[in-house]
Backbone as CSV, one residue per row, in Angstrom:
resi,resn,N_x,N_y,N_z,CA_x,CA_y,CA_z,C_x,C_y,C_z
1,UNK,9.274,-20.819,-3.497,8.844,-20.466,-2.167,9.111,-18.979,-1.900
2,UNK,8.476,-18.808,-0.956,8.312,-17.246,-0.761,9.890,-16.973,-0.283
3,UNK,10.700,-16.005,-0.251,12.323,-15.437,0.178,11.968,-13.935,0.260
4,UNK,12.305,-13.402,0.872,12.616,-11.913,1.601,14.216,-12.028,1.751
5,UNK,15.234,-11.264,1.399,16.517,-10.536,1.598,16.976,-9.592,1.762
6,UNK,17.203,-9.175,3.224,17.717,-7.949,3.214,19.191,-7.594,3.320
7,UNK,19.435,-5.954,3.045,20.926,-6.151,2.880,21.193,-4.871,2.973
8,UNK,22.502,-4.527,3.020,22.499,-3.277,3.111,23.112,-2.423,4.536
9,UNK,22.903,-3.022,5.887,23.434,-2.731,6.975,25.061,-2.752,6.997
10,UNK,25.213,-2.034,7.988,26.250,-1.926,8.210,26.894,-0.747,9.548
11,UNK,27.716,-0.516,9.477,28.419,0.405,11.017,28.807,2.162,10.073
12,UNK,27.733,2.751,10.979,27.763,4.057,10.268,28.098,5.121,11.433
13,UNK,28.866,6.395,11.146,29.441,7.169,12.329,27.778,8.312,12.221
14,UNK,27.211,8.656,13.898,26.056,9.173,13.973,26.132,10.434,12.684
15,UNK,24.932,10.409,12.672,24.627,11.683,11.425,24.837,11.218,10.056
16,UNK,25.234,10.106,9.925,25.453,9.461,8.798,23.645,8.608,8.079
17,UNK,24.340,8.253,7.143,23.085,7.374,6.324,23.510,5.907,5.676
18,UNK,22.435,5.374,5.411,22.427,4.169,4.842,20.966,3.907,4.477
19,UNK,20.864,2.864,3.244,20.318,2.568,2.603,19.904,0.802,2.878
20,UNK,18.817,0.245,2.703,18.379,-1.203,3.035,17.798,-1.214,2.238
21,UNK,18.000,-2.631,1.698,17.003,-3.135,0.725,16.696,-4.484,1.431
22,UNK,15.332,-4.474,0.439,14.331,-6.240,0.515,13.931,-6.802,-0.824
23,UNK,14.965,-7.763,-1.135,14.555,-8.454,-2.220,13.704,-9.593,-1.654
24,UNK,12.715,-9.826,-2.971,11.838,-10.434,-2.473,11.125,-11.617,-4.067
25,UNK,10.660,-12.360,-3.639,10.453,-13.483,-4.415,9.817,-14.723,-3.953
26,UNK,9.464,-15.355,-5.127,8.187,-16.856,-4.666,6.730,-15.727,-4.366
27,UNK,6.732,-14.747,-5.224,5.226,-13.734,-4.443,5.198,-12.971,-5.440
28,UNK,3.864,-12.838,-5.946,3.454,-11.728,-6.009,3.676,-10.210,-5.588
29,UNK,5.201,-9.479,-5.854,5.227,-8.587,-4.957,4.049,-7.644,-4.430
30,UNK,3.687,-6.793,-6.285,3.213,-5.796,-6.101,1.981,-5.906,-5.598
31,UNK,1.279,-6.844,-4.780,-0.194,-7.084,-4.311,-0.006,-7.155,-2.759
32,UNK,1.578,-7.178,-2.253,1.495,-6.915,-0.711,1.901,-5.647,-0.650
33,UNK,1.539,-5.206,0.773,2.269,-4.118,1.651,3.069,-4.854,2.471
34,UNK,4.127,-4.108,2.373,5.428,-4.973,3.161,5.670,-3.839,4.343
35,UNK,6.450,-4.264,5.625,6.942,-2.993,6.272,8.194,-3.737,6.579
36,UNK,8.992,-2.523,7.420,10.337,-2.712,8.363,9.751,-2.405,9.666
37,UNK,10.688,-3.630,10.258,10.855,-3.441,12.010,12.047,-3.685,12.241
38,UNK,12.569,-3.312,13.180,14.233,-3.491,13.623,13.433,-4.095,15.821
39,UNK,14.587,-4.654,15.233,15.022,-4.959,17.327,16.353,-4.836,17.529
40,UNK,16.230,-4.203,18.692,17.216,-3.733,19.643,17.823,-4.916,20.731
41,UNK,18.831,-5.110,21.021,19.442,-6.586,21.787,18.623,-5.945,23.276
42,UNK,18.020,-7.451,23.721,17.038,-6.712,24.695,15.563,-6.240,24.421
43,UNK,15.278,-5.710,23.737,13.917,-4.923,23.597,13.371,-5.826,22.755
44,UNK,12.065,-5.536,22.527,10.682,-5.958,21.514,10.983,-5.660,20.101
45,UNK,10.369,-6.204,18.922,10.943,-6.068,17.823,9.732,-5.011,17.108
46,UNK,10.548,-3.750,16.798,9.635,-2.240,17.057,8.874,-2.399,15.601
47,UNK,7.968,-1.646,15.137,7.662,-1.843,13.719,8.010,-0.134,13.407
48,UNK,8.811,0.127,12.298,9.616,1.367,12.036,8.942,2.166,10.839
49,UNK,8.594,1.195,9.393,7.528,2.007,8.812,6.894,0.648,7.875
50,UNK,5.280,1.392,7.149,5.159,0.534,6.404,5.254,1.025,5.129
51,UNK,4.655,0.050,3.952,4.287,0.867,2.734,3.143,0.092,2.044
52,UNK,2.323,0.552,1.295,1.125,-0.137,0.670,1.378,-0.940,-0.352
53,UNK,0.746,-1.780,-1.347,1.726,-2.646,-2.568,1.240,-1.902,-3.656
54,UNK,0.926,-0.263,-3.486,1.383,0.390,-5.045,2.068,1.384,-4.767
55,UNK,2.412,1.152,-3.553,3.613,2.194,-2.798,3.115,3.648,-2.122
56,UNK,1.531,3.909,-2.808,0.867,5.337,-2.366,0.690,5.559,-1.205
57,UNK,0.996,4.694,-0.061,0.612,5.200,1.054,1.453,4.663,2.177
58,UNK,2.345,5.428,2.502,3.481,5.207,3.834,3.188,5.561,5.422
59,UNK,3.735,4.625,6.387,3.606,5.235,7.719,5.092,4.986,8.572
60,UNK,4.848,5.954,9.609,6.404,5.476,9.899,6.436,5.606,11.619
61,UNK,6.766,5.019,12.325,7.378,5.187,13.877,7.236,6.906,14.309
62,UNK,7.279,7.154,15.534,6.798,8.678,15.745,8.812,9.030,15.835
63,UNK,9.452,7.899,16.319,11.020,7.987,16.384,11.924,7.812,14.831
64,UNK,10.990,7.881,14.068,11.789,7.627,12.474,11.564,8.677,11.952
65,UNK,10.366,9.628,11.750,9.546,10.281,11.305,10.389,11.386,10.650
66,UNK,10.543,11.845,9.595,11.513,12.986,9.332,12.592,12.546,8.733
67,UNK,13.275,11.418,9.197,14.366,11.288,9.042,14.844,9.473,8.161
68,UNK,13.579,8.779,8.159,13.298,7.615,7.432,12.577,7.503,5.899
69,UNK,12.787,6.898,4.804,12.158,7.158,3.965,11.700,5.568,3.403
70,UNK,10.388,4.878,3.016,10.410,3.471,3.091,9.760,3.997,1.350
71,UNK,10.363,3.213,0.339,9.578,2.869,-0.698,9.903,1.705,-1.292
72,UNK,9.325,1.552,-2.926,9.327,0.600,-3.418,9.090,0.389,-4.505
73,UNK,10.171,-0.553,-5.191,9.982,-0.811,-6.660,9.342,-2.027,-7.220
74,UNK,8.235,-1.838,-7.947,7.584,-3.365,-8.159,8.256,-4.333,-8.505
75,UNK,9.154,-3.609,-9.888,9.359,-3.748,-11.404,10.578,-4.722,-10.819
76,UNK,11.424,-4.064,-9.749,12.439,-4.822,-9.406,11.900,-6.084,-7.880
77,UNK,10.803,-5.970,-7.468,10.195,-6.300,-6.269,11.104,-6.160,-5.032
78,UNK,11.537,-5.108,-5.141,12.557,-4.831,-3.649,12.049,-3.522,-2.994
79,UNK,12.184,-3.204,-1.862,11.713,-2.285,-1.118,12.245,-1.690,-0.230
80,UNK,12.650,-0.551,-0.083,14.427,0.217,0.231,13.780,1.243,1.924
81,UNK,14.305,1.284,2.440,14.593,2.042,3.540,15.684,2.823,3.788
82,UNK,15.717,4.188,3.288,16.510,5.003,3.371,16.605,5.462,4.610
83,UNK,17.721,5.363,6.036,17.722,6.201,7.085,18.693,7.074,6.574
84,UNK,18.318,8.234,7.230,19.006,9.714,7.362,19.278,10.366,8.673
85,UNK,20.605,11.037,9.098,20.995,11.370,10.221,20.306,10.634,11.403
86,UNK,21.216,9.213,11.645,21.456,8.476,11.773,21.864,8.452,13.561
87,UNK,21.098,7.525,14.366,21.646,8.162,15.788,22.232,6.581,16.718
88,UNK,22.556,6.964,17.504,22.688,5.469,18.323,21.872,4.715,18.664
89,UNK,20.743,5.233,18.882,19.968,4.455,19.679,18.738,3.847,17.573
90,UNK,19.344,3.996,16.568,18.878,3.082,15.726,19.559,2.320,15.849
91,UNK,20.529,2.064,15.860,21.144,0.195,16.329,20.457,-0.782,16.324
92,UNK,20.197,-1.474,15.292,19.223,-2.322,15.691,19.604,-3.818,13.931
93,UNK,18.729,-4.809,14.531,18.882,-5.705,13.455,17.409,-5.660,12.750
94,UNK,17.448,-5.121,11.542,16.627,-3.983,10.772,15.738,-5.677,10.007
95,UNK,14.593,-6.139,9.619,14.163,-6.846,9.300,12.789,-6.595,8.402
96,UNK,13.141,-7.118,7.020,11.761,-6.797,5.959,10.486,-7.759,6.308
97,UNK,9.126,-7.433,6.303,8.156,-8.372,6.175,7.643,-8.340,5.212
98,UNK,6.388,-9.076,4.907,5.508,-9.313,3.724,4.455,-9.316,4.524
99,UNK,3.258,-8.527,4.281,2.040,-8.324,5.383,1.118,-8.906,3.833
100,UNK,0.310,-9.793,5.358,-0.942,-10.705,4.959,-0.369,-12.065,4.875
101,UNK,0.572,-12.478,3.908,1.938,-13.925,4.064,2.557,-13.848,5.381
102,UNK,2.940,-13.230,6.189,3.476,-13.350,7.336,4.879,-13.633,7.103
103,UNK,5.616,-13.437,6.083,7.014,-14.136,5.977,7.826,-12.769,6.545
104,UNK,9.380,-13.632,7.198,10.687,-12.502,7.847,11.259,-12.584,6.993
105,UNK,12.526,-11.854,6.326,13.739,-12.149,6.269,14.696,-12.082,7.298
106,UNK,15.924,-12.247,7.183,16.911,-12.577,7.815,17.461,-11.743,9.043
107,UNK,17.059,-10.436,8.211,18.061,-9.386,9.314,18.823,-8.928,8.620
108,UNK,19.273,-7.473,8.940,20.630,-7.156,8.050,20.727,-6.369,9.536
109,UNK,21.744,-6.312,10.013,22.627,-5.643,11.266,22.880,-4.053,11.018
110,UNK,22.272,-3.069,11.793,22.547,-1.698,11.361,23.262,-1.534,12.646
111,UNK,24.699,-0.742,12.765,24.968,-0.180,14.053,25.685,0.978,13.969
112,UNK,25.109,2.459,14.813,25.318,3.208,14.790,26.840,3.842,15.668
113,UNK,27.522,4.033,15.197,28.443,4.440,16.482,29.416,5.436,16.345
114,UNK,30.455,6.148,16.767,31.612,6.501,16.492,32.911,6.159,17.165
């Protein structure tokens, strides 16, 4: 069956970084485009960036832009989200999809603070 796992969150002091991954399986990776969305406790669940399934073509939030990096490895079928300088208001429970399958994973908890 199809599984998405993400991982990788955690409590970072602002200006800091972290790294997310999406393992993924029961699929065909390299034939989807997968993206990240995070939600905020309270708010709508935002869509942050995507990526295509040969990885050539990325988009990202006008609030990530610069400072987010989304790619992806077939070979391993996981798909990484690098944030960089890192602010409070990313706080959020960061979540991989599979576009066209419609499948979530779990969540991995990012929180920014000092």
């Amino acid at each position: 069956q199809v599984q998405v796992v993400e991982s990788g969150g955690g409590l970072v002091q602002p200006g800091g970084s972290l790294r997310l991954s999406c393992a993924a399986s029961g699929f065909t990776f390299s034939s989807y485009g997968m993206n990240w969305y995070r939600q905020a406790p309270g708010k709508e669940r935002e869509l942050v960036a995507t990526i295509t399934a040969t990885g050539g073509s990325t988009t990202y939030a006008d609030s990530v832009k610069g400072r987010f990096t989304i790619s992806r490895d077939n070979a391993k079928k996981t798909v990484y989200l690098q944030m960089n300088s890192l602010k409070p208001e990313d706080t959020a429970v960061y979540y991989c999809y599979v576009r066209m399958l419609g499948y979530w994973g779990q969540g991995t908890q990012v929180t920014v603070s000092s």
